[in-house]
């Protein structure tokens, strides 16, 4: 079967239901947008879910490749990061036109085996005025399967797994990022993400060879954006870069730190990082901030 990149266009509503679901999941104490309010940065990932038909689901839970995404035969898929520019406001309960297209497919081979980097560009436009509101690039990495495990980790006793509570727990110099299986399941549902590594423990450990359930890359990045919103409630984000550099596994400890804005840059540039206790960076985000307008909008 031959595959060619093609643009997929749809008109969709920024529904208040998924937005409220994300607000309940994050439970950070920051305001949850209601009808007519501006979405916080990256919340469109949840406000515009795409549910694949059951008939197209592959072994890993994702839709089988070869339609929108290229028919790459590498089994491991990872969310590697991207870039987002906010040209205007996304408001709850309004309609947008979404245009998405694969713009590059790069295959490589190295010491860790074969990999492919697929870049997807998405544009969100105001459905009434046709104004460009958001321009986004996402990078997906596909890798060879890990060696088949010869032994499997023992799961935690069910009685030892207690609800973790809100995922962001404030500390003196930032936040702890706390995860549990319930958080991962709810985020999978909120984002229409059927990838089995996030909720199917036997598949994650025995097929893909991970030590446990994998925390979603977009969830880690959204938590960084939420920490930024808590740290700088009087600022709005105009542009951000985000990267996911190492996996976080469910229940493992991690910390979020927000740097102070650099007064020598215009607009202010702020960095947010998710780190293990040994200071290994798992994900980071760099955002350009500007003061919020009196009406509470981002920018016209």
PDB file of C-alpha atoms in Angstrom:
ATOM      1  CA  UNK A   1       0.000   0.000   0.000  1.00  0.00           C
ATOM      2  CA  UNK A   2       1.367   3.399  -0.964  1.00  0.00           C
ATOM      3  CA  UNK A   3       1.078   6.219   1.555  1.00  0.00           C
ATOM      4  CA  UNK A   4       1.116   9.930   0.936  1.00  0.00           C
ATOM      5  CA  UNK A   5       0.820  12.715   3.511  1.00  0.00           C
ATOM      6  CA  UNK A   6      -2.498  14.500   3.339  1.00  0.00           C
ATOM      7  CA  UNK A   7      -4.277  17.233   5.249  1.00  0.00           C
ATOM      8  CA  UNK A   8      -7.168  16.307   7.533  1.00  0.00           C
ATOM      9  CA  UNK A   9      -9.632  19.126   8.182  1.00  0.00           C
ATOM     10  CA  UNK A  10     -12.558  19.141  10.612  1.00  0.00           C
ATOM     11  CA  UNK A  11     -14.778  21.631  12.414  1.00  0.00           C
ATOM     12  CA  UNK A  12     -14.975  20.900  16.135  1.00  0.00           C
ATOM     13  CA  UNK A  13     -16.335  22.445  19.321  1.00  0.00           C
ATOM     14  CA  UNK A  14     -14.153  23.292  22.305  1.00  0.00           C
ATOM     15  CA  UNK A  15     -16.566  21.404  24.541  1.00  0.00           C
ATOM     16  CA  UNK A  16     -16.914  22.404  28.186  1.00  0.00           C
ATOM     17  CA  UNK A  17     -17.229  18.750  29.272  1.00  0.00           C
ATOM     18  CA  UNK A  18     -13.639  17.634  28.582  1.00  0.00           C
ATOM     19  CA  UNK A  19     -12.374  20.968  29.926  1.00  0.00           C
ATOM     20  CA  UNK A  20     -14.180  20.362  33.231  1.00  0.00           C
ATOM     21  CA  UNK A  21     -12.786  16.803  33.260  1.00  0.00           C
ATOM     22  CA  UNK A  22      -9.212  18.087  32.979  1.00  0.00           C
ATOM     23  CA  UNK A  23      -9.859  20.657  35.700  1.00  0.00           C
ATOM     24  CA  UNK A  24     -11.087  17.884  38.008  1.00  0.00           C
ATOM     25  CA  UNK A  25      -8.098  15.690  37.127  1.00  0.00           C
ATOM     26  CA  UNK A  26      -5.498  18.398  37.785  1.00  0.00           C
ATOM     27  CA  UNK A  27      -7.372  19.650  40.881  1.00  0.00           C
ATOM     28  CA  UNK A  28      -4.747  22.375  41.284  1.00  0.00           C
ATOM     29  CA  UNK A  29      -6.894  25.130  42.771  1.00  0.00           C
ATOM     30  CA  UNK A  30      -6.514  27.313  39.662  1.00  0.00           C
ATOM     31  CA  UNK A  31      -9.754  28.466  37.984  1.00  0.00           C
ATOM     32  CA  UNK A  32     -11.383  25.921  35.665  1.00  0.00           C
ATOM     33  CA  UNK A  33     -12.550  27.633  32.446  1.00  0.00           C
ATOM     34  CA  UNK A  34     -16.292  27.719  31.812  1.00  0.00           C
ATOM     35  CA  UNK A  35     -18.287  28.654  28.708  1.00  0.00           C
ATOM     36  CA  UNK A  36     -16.755  31.730  27.049  1.00  0.00           C
ATOM     37  CA  UNK A  37     -13.535  31.623  29.072  1.00  0.00           C
ATOM     38  CA  UNK A  38     -10.070  31.400  27.518  1.00  0.00           C
ATOM     39  CA  UNK A  39      -8.441  27.979  27.635  1.00  0.00           C
ATOM     40  CA  UNK A  40      -5.136  27.763  29.524  1.00  0.00           C
ATOM     41  CA  UNK A  41      -2.117  26.771  27.414  1.00  0.00           C
ATOM     42  CA  UNK A  42      -2.257  23.234  25.980  1.00  0.00           C
ATOM     43  CA  UNK A  43      -5.744  22.477  27.325  1.00  0.00           C
ATOM     44  CA  UNK A  44      -6.887  22.104  23.714  1.00  0.00           C
ATOM     45  CA  UNK A  45      -5.227  18.656  23.832  1.00  0.00           C
ATOM     46  CA  UNK A  46      -8.133  17.601  26.047  1.00  0.00           C
ATOM     47  CA  UNK A  47     -10.835  19.952  24.725  1.00  0.00           C
ATOM     48  CA  UNK A  48     -10.478  18.486  21.196  1.00  0.00           C
ATOM     49  CA  UNK A  49     -10.202  14.702  21.650  1.00  0.00           C
ATOM     50  CA  UNK A  50     -10.351  12.382  18.637  1.00  0.00           C
ATOM     51  CA  UNK A  51     -11.897   8.998  19.341  1.00  0.00           C
ATOM     52  CA  UNK A  52     -10.757   6.340  16.837  1.00  0.00           C
ATOM     53  CA  UNK A  53     -13.285   3.743  15.719  1.00  0.00           C
ATOM     54  CA  UNK A  54     -12.881   0.385  17.468  1.00  0.00           C
ATOM     55  CA  UNK A  55     -12.418  -1.343  14.105  1.00  0.00           C
ATOM     56  CA  UNK A  56      -9.126   0.491  13.428  1.00  0.00           C
ATOM     57  CA  UNK A  57      -7.385  -0.141  16.778  1.00  0.00           C
ATOM     58  CA  UNK A  58      -4.053  -1.966  16.539  1.00  0.00           C
ATOM     59  CA  UNK A  59      -2.268  -4.270  18.971  1.00  0.00           C
ATOM     60  CA  UNK A  60      -0.744  -1.397  20.968  1.00  0.00           C
ATOM     61  CA  UNK A  61      -4.098   0.372  21.299  1.00  0.00           C
ATOM     62  CA  UNK A  62      -3.350   3.123  18.790  1.00  0.00           C
ATOM     63  CA  UNK A  63      -5.121   3.280  15.425  1.00  0.00           C
ATOM     64  CA  UNK A  64      -3.328   1.137  12.856  1.00  0.00           C
ATOM     65  CA  UNK A  65      -0.905   3.204  10.779  1.00  0.00           C
ATOM     66  CA  UNK A  66      -1.140   3.816   7.084  1.00  0.00           C
ATOM     67  CA  UNK A  67      -3.985   6.320   6.931  1.00  0.00           C
ATOM     68  CA  UNK A  68      -3.097   9.685   8.496  1.00  0.00           C
ATOM     69  CA  UNK A  69       0.208   8.491   9.982  1.00  0.00           C
ATOM     70  CA  UNK A  70       2.729   6.615   7.795  1.00  0.00           C
ATOM     71  CA  UNK A  71       2.805   2.787   7.923  1.00  0.00           C
ATOM     72  CA  UNK A  72       5.948   2.594  10.057  1.00  0.00           C
ATOM     73  CA  UNK A  73       6.624  -0.948  11.318  1.00  0.00           C
ATOM     74  CA  UNK A  74       8.434   0.123  14.511  1.00  0.00           C
ATOM     75  CA  UNK A  75       6.274  -0.824  17.524  1.00  0.00           C
ATOM     76  CA  UNK A  76       7.258   1.638  20.267  1.00  0.00           C
ATOM     77  CA  UNK A  77       5.659   5.075  19.994  1.00  0.00           C
ATOM     78  CA  UNK A  78       6.705   8.065  22.147  1.00  0.00           C
ATOM     79  CA  UNK A  79       5.600  11.667  22.407  1.00  0.00           C
ATOM     80  CA  UNK A  80       8.877  13.579  22.004  1.00  0.00           C
ATOM     81  CA  UNK A  81       7.735  17.198  22.273  1.00  0.00           C
ATOM     82  CA  UNK A  82       6.870  20.101  20.037  1.00  0.00           C
ATOM     83  CA  UNK A  83       6.234  23.808  19.679  1.00  0.00           C
ATOM     84  CA  UNK A  84       3.054  25.887  20.035  1.00  0.00           C
ATOM     85  CA  UNK A  85       2.385  29.493  19.045  1.00  0.00           C
ATOM     86  CA  UNK A  86      -0.779  31.165  20.351  1.00  0.00           C
ATOM     87  CA  UNK A  87      -1.925  33.801  17.876  1.00  0.00           C
ATOM     88  CA  UNK A  88      -5.326  34.272  19.526  1.00  0.00           C
ATOM     89  CA  UNK A  89      -7.652  32.975  22.216  1.00  0.00           C
ATOM     90  CA  UNK A  90      -9.253  29.550  22.306  1.00  0.00           C
ATOM     91  CA  UNK A  91     -12.550  29.902  24.164  1.00  0.00           C
ATOM     92  CA  UNK A  92     -14.694  27.208  25.710  1.00  0.00           C
ATOM     93  CA  UNK A  93     -17.894  26.351  23.811  1.00  0.00           C
ATOM     94  CA  UNK A  94     -16.756  27.920  20.538  1.00  0.00           C
ATOM     95  CA  UNK A  95     -16.008  26.167  17.256  1.00  0.00           C
ATOM     96  CA  UNK A  96     -12.631  25.875  15.577  1.00  0.00           C
ATOM     97  CA  UNK A  97     -11.409  24.430  12.311  1.00  0.00           C
ATOM     98  CA  UNK A  98      -8.602  21.936  12.848  1.00  0.00           C
ATOM     99  CA  UNK A  99      -6.135  21.288  10.021  1.00  0.00           C
ATOM    100  CA  UNK A 100      -3.523  18.565  10.590  1.00  0.00           C
ATOM    101  CA  UNK A 101      -0.846  17.187   8.299  1.00  0.00           C
ATOM    102  CA  UNK A 102       2.292  15.038   8.508  1.00  0.00           C
ATOM    103  CA  UNK A 103       5.065  17.317   7.244  1.00  0.00           C
ATOM    104  CA  UNK A 104       8.107  15.064   7.617  1.00  0.00           C
ATOM    105  CA  UNK A 105       9.129  11.467   8.220  1.00  0.00           C
ATOM    106  CA  UNK A 106      12.800  10.899   9.064  1.00  0.00           C
ATOM    107  CA  UNK A 107      14.210   7.390   9.532  1.00  0.00           C
ATOM    108  CA  UNK A 108      17.495   6.782  11.333  1.00  0.00           C
ATOM    109  CA  UNK A 109      19.641   3.928  12.566  1.00  0.00           C
ATOM    110  CA  UNK A 110      22.010   4.016  15.508  1.00  0.00           C
ATOM    111  CA  UNK A 111      23.351   2.096  18.478  1.00  0.00           C
ATOM    112  CA  UNK A 112      19.861   1.806  19.940  1.00  0.00           C
ATOM    113  CA  UNK A 113      18.479   0.421  16.682  1.00  0.00           C
ATOM    114  CA  UNK A 114      16.109   1.830  14.119  1.00  0.00           C
ATOM    115  CA  UNK A 115      13.922   4.826  14.806  1.00  0.00           C
ATOM    116  CA  UNK A 116      11.647   7.154  12.890  1.00  0.00           C
ATOM    117  CA  UNK A 117      10.690  10.740  13.716  1.00  0.00           C
ATOM    118  CA  UNK A 118       7.280  11.821  12.453  1.00  0.00           C
ATOM    119  CA  UNK A 119       6.399  15.524  12.610  1.00  0.00           C
ATOM    120  CA  UNK A 120       2.753  16.602  12.582  1.00  0.00           C
ATOM    121  CA  UNK A 121       1.663  20.225  12.169  1.00  0.00           C
ATOM    122  CA  UNK A 122      -1.782  21.352  13.325  1.00  0.00           C
ATOM    123  CA  UNK A 123      -3.484  24.715  12.861  1.00  0.00           C
ATOM    124  CA  UNK A 124      -6.593  25.808  14.764  1.00  0.00           C
ATOM    125  CA  UNK A 125      -8.669  28.574  13.176  1.00  0.00           C
ATOM    126  CA  UNK A 126     -11.721  30.478  14.367  1.00  0.00           C
ATOM    127  CA  UNK A 127     -14.629  28.763  12.611  1.00  0.00           C
ATOM    128  CA  UNK A 128     -16.547  32.026  12.115  1.00  0.00           C
ATOM    129  CA  UNK A 129     -13.807  34.496  11.198  1.00  0.00           C
ATOM    130  CA  UNK A 130     -11.163  32.092   9.836  1.00  0.00           C
ATOM    131  CA  UNK A 131      -8.512  33.764  12.035  1.00  0.00           C
ATOM    132  CA  UNK A 132      -5.495  31.629  12.906  1.00  0.00           C
ATOM    133  CA  UNK A 133      -5.568  30.996  16.660  1.00  0.00           C
ATOM    134  CA  UNK A 134      -2.987  28.257  17.302  1.00  0.00           C
ATOM    135  CA  UNK A 135      -0.138  26.814  15.271  1.00  0.00           C
ATOM    136  CA  UNK A 136       1.431  23.653  16.628  1.00  0.00           C
ATOM    137  CA  UNK A 137       4.146  21.125  15.812  1.00  0.00           C
ATOM    138  CA  UNK A 138       4.303  17.718  17.484  1.00  0.00           C
ATOM    139  CA  UNK A 139       7.166  15.218  17.152  1.00  0.00           C
ATOM    140  CA  UNK A 140       6.465  11.493  17.492  1.00  0.00           C
ATOM    141  CA  UNK A 141       9.263   8.942  17.758  1.00  0.00           C
ATOM    142  CA  UNK A 142       8.912   5.284  16.796  1.00  0.00           C
ATOM    143  CA  UNK A 143      11.532   2.779  17.951  1.00  0.00           C
ATOM    144  CA  UNK A 144      12.338  -0.912  17.748  1.00  0.00           C
ATOM    145  CA  UNK A 145      10.833  -3.128  20.391  1.00  0.00           C
ATOM    146  CA  UNK A 146      12.845  -3.672  23.544  1.00  0.00           C
ATOM    147  CA  UNK A 147      14.423  -7.121  24.023  1.00  0.00           C
ATOM    148  CA  UNK A 148      11.836  -9.593  25.262  1.00  0.00           C
ATOM    149  CA  UNK A 149      12.005  -9.590  29.068  1.00  0.00           C
ATOM    150  CA  UNK A 150      13.133 -12.857  30.666  1.00  0.00           C
ATOM    151  CA  UNK A 151      11.481 -11.997  33.966  1.00  0.00           C
ATOM    152  CA  UNK A 152       8.664  -9.699  34.882  1.00  0.00           C
ATOM    153  CA  UNK A 153       8.356  -7.233  37.768  1.00  0.00           C
ATOM    154  CA  UNK A 154       5.921  -8.187  40.465  1.00  0.00           C
ATOM    155  CA  UNK A 155       2.948  -5.851  40.660  1.00  0.00           C
ATOM    156  CA  UNK A 156       2.308  -3.951  43.850  1.00  0.00           C
ATOM    157  CA  UNK A 157      -0.311  -5.609  46.063  1.00  0.00           C
ATOM    158  CA  UNK A 158      -3.673  -4.051  45.258  1.00  0.00           C
ATOM    159  CA  UNK A 159      -4.093  -3.080  48.900  1.00  0.00           C
ATOM    160  CA  UNK A 160      -0.853  -1.025  48.720  1.00  0.00           C
ATOM    161  CA  UNK A 161      -2.044   1.187  45.872  1.00  0.00           C
ATOM    162  CA  UNK A 162      -3.921   4.084  47.423  1.00  0.00           C
ATOM    163  CA  UNK A 163      -5.321   7.103  45.535  1.00  0.00           C
ATOM    164  CA  UNK A 164      -2.553   9.673  45.183  1.00  0.00           C
ATOM    165  CA  UNK A 165      -4.818  12.745  45.350  1.00  0.00           C
ATOM    166  CA  UNK A 166      -4.070  15.867  43.273  1.00  0.00           C
ATOM    167  CA  UNK A 167      -1.067  15.265  40.989  1.00  0.00           C
ATOM    168  CA  UNK A 168       0.638  18.560  41.917  1.00  0.00           C
ATOM    169  CA  UNK A 169       1.580  18.805  45.596  1.00  0.00           C
ATOM    170  CA  UNK A 170       3.065  22.174  46.581  1.00  0.00           C
ATOM    171  CA  UNK A 171       6.503  22.285  48.195  1.00  0.00           C
ATOM    172  CA  UNK A 172       8.710  25.191  49.270  1.00  0.00           C
ATOM    173  CA  UNK A 173      10.559  25.330  45.965  1.00  0.00           C
ATOM    174  CA  UNK A 174       7.998  23.862  43.557  1.00  0.00           C
ATOM    175  CA  UNK A 175       5.732  20.835  43.424  1.00  0.00           C
ATOM    176  CA  UNK A 176       5.868  17.071  43.665  1.00  0.00           C
ATOM    177  CA  UNK A 177       4.244  15.333  40.700  1.00  0.00           C
ATOM    178  CA  UNK A 178       2.336  12.356  42.092  1.00  0.00           C
ATOM    179  CA  UNK A 179       0.876   9.648  39.853  1.00  0.00           C
ATOM    180  CA  UNK A 180      -1.256   6.555  40.322  1.00  0.00           C
ATOM    181  CA  UNK A 181      -3.083   4.165  37.943  1.00  0.00           C
ATOM    182  CA  UNK A 182      -6.351   6.058  38.379  1.00  0.00           C
ATOM    183  CA  UNK A 183      -4.765   9.313  37.185  1.00  0.00           C
ATOM    184  CA  UNK A 184      -3.369   7.607  34.084  1.00  0.00           C
ATOM    185  CA  UNK A 185      -6.683   5.904  33.300  1.00  0.00           C
ATOM    186  CA  UNK A 186      -8.623   9.169  33.634  1.00  0.00           C
ATOM    187  CA  UNK A 187      -6.161  11.050  31.432  1.00  0.00           C
ATOM    188  CA  UNK A 188      -6.333   8.309  28.788  1.00  0.00           C
ATOM    189  CA  UNK A 189     -10.114   8.653  28.793  1.00  0.00           C
ATOM    190  CA  UNK A 190     -10.074  12.462  28.763  1.00  0.00           C
ATOM    191  CA  UNK A 191      -7.727  12.587  25.765  1.00  0.00           C
ATOM    192  CA  UNK A 192      -9.177   9.578  23.874  1.00  0.00           C
ATOM    193  CA  UNK A 193      -5.728   7.955  24.097  1.00  0.00           C
ATOM    194  CA  UNK A 194      -6.028   4.143  23.848  1.00  0.00           C
ATOM    195  CA  UNK A 195      -2.268   3.415  24.030  1.00  0.00           C
ATOM    196  CA  UNK A 196      -2.037   0.329  26.259  1.00  0.00           C
ATOM    197  CA  UNK A 197       1.266   1.256  27.957  1.00  0.00           C
ATOM    198  CA  UNK A 198      -0.650   3.771  30.105  1.00  0.00           C
ATOM    199  CA  UNK A 199      -3.288   1.458  31.629  1.00  0.00           C
ATOM    200  CA  UNK A 200      -2.565  -2.194  30.713  1.00  0.00           C
ATOM    201  CA  UNK A 201       0.124  -3.359  33.153  1.00  0.00           C
ATOM    202  CA  UNK A 202       0.697  -6.841  31.592  1.00  0.00           C
ATOM    203  CA  UNK A 203       1.061  -5.319  28.120  1.00  0.00           C
ATOM    204  CA  UNK A 204       3.382  -2.511  29.286  1.00  0.00           C
ATOM    205  CA  UNK A 205       5.699  -4.891  31.176  1.00  0.00           C
ATOM    206  CA  UNK A 206       5.508  -8.162  29.239  1.00  0.00           C
ATOM    207  CA  UNK A 207       5.170  -6.943  25.657  1.00  0.00           C
ATOM    208  CA  UNK A 208       6.948  -3.568  25.544  1.00  0.00           C
ATOM    209  CA  UNK A 209       9.337  -4.378  28.385  1.00  0.00           C
ATOM    210  CA  UNK A 210       8.725  -1.351  30.610  1.00  0.00           C
ATOM    211  CA  UNK A 211       9.082  -1.678  34.409  1.00  0.00           C
ATOM    212  CA  UNK A 212       5.535  -0.420  34.926  1.00  0.00           C
ATOM    213  CA  UNK A 213       2.782   1.777  33.517  1.00  0.00           C
ATOM    214  CA  UNK A 214       4.161   4.729  31.553  1.00  0.00           C
ATOM    215  CA  UNK A 215       2.989   8.244  32.429  1.00  0.00           C
ATOM    216  CA  UNK A 216       1.718   9.996  29.292  1.00  0.00           C
ATOM    217  CA  UNK A 217       4.141  12.493  27.765  1.00  0.00           C
ATOM    218  CA  UNK A 218       1.300  15.000  27.186  1.00  0.00           C
ATOM    219  CA  UNK A 219       0.213  14.631  30.834  1.00  0.00           C
ATOM    220  CA  UNK A 220       3.730  15.486  32.052  1.00  0.00           C
ATOM    221  CA  UNK A 221       3.801  18.500  29.735  1.00  0.00           C
ATOM    222  CA  UNK A 222       0.331  19.671  30.797  1.00  0.00           C
ATOM    223  CA  UNK A 223       1.417  19.447  34.442  1.00  0.00           C
ATOM    224  CA  UNK A 224       4.378  21.703  33.617  1.00  0.00           C
ATOM    225  CA  UNK A 225       2.014  24.187  31.950  1.00  0.00           C
ATOM    226  CA  UNK A 226      -0.303  24.071  34.980  1.00  0.00           C
ATOM    227  CA  UNK A 227       2.620  24.730  37.344  1.00  0.00           C
ATOM    228  CA  UNK A 228       3.516  27.715  35.181  1.00  0.00           C
ATOM    229  CA  UNK A 229      -0.074  28.984  35.422  1.00  0.00           C
ATOM    230  CA  UNK A 230       0.011  28.643  39.220  1.00  0.00           C
ATOM    231  CA  UNK A 231       3.380  30.380  39.499  1.00  0.00           C
ATOM    232  CA  UNK A 232       2.494  33.281  37.158  1.00  0.00           C
ATOM    233  CA  UNK A 233      -1.290  33.824  37.214  1.00  0.00           C
ATOM    234  CA  UNK A 234      -0.887  37.388  35.905  1.00  0.00           C
ATOM    235  CA  UNK A 235       0.893  36.302  32.712  1.00  0.00           C
ATOM    236  CA  UNK A 236      -0.255  34.694  29.473  1.00  0.00           C
ATOM    237  CA  UNK A 237       1.698  32.384  27.199  1.00  0.00           C
ATOM    238  CA  UNK A 238       2.306  33.434  23.598  1.00  0.00           C
ATOM    239  CA  UNK A 239       4.757  30.743  22.561  1.00  0.00           C
ATOM    240  CA  UNK A 240       6.214  27.592  24.084  1.00  0.00           C
ATOM    241  CA  UNK A 241       8.626  24.769  23.328  1.00  0.00           C
ATOM    242  CA  UNK A 242       8.290  21.450  25.110  1.00  0.00           C
ATOM    243  CA  UNK A 243      10.361  18.261  25.183  1.00  0.00           C
ATOM    244  CA  UNK A 244       9.972  14.809  26.689  1.00  0.00           C
ATOM    245  CA  UNK A 245      13.431  13.316  27.146  1.00  0.00           C
ATOM    246  CA  UNK A 246      12.941  10.287  29.433  1.00  0.00           C
ATOM    247  CA  UNK A 247       9.953   8.224  30.575  1.00  0.00           C
ATOM    248  CA  UNK A 248       8.310   8.572  33.968  1.00  0.00           C
ATOM    249  CA  UNK A 249       6.714   5.444  35.387  1.00  0.00           C
ATOM    250  CA  UNK A 250       3.559   5.396  37.443  1.00  0.00           C
ATOM    251  CA  UNK A 251       4.220   5.960  41.136  1.00  0.00           C
ATOM    252  CA  UNK A 252       7.842   7.063  40.703  1.00  0.00           C
ATOM    253  CA  UNK A 253       8.805  10.327  42.431  1.00  0.00           C
ATOM    254  CA  UNK A 254       9.310  13.483  40.371  1.00  0.00           C
ATOM    255  CA  UNK A 255       9.536  17.214  41.062  1.00  0.00           C
ATOM    256  CA  UNK A 256       8.408  20.275  39.092  1.00  0.00           C
ATOM    257  CA  UNK A 257      10.378  23.524  39.262  1.00  0.00           C
ATOM    258  CA  UNK A 258       9.502  26.877  37.651  1.00  0.00           C
ATOM    259  CA  UNK A 259      12.299  29.366  37.010  1.00  0.00           C
ATOM    260  CA  UNK A 260      11.776  33.075  37.529  1.00  0.00           C
ATOM    261  CA  UNK A 261      11.219  35.163  34.370  1.00  0.00           C
ATOM    262  CA  UNK A 262      14.370  36.603  32.869  1.00  0.00           C
ATOM    263  CA  UNK A 263      13.997  40.409  33.127  1.00  0.00           C
ATOM    264  CA  UNK A 264      16.511  40.900  30.311  1.00  0.00           C
ATOM    265  CA  UNK A 265      14.278  39.273  27.693  1.00  0.00           C
ATOM    266  CA  UNK A 266      11.133  40.640  26.052  1.00  0.00           C
ATOM    267  CA  UNK A 267       8.760  38.894  26.322  1.00  0.00           C
ATOM    268  CA  UNK A 268       9.786  37.183  29.558  1.00  0.00           C
ATOM    269  CA  UNK A 269      11.138  33.675  29.033  1.00  0.00           C
ATOM    270  CA  UNK A 270      10.438  31.084  31.729  1.00  0.00           C
ATOM    271  CA  UNK A 271      11.620  27.479  31.991  1.00  0.00           C
ATOM    272  CA  UNK A 272       9.754  24.661  33.745  1.00  0.00           C
ATOM    273  CA  UNK A 273      11.256  21.219  34.265  1.00  0.00           C
ATOM    274  CA  UNK A 274      10.124  17.816  35.515  1.00  0.00           C
ATOM    275  CA  UNK A 275      12.988  15.945  37.196  1.00  0.00           C
ATOM    276  CA  UNK A 276      13.679  12.740  39.034  1.00  0.00           C
ATOM    277  CA  UNK A 277      15.159  13.037  42.557  1.00  0.00           C
ATOM    278  CA  UNK A 278      18.620  12.424  41.010  1.00  0.00           C
ATOM    279  CA  UNK A 279      18.041  15.584  38.895  1.00  0.00           C
ATOM    280  CA  UNK A 280      17.516  13.693  35.618  1.00  0.00           C
ATOM    281  CA  UNK A 281      15.283  15.823  33.381  1.00  0.00           C
ATOM    282  CA  UNK A 282      12.192  13.926  32.228  1.00  0.00           C
ATOM    283  CA  UNK A 283      10.406  16.791  30.469  1.00  0.00           C
ATOM    284  CA  UNK A 284      10.849  20.528  30.117  1.00  0.00           C
ATOM    285  CA  UNK A 285       8.994  23.517  28.779  1.00  0.00           C
ATOM    286  CA  UNK A 286      10.169  26.994  27.815  1.00  0.00           C
ATOM    287  CA  UNK A 287       7.472  29.654  27.532  1.00  0.00           C
ATOM    288  CA  UNK A 288       7.370  33.295  26.438  1.00  0.00           C
ATOM    289  CA  UNK A 289       5.092  35.257  28.760  1.00  0.00           C
ATOM    290  CA  UNK A 290       3.412  38.643  28.506  1.00  0.00           C
ATOM    291  CA  UNK A 291       1.255  40.504  31.054  1.00  0.00           C
ATOM    292  CA  UNK A 292      -2.436  39.654  30.868  1.00  0.00           C
ATOM    293  CA  UNK A 293      -4.762  42.296  29.481  1.00  0.00           C
ATOM    294  CA  UNK A 294      -7.321  44.036  31.718  1.00  0.00           C
ATOM    295  CA  UNK A 295     -10.085  41.942  30.163  1.00  0.00           C
ATOM    296  CA  UNK A 296      -8.226  38.723  30.923  1.00  0.00           C
ATOM    297  CA  UNK A 297      -7.679  37.802  27.314  1.00  0.00           C
ATOM    298  CA  UNK A 298      -4.418  36.620  25.846  1.00  0.00           C
ATOM    299  CA  UNK A 299      -3.934  38.841  22.842  1.00  0.00           C
ATOM    300  CA  UNK A 300      -6.048  40.182  20.038  1.00  0.00           C
TER     301      UNK A 300
END
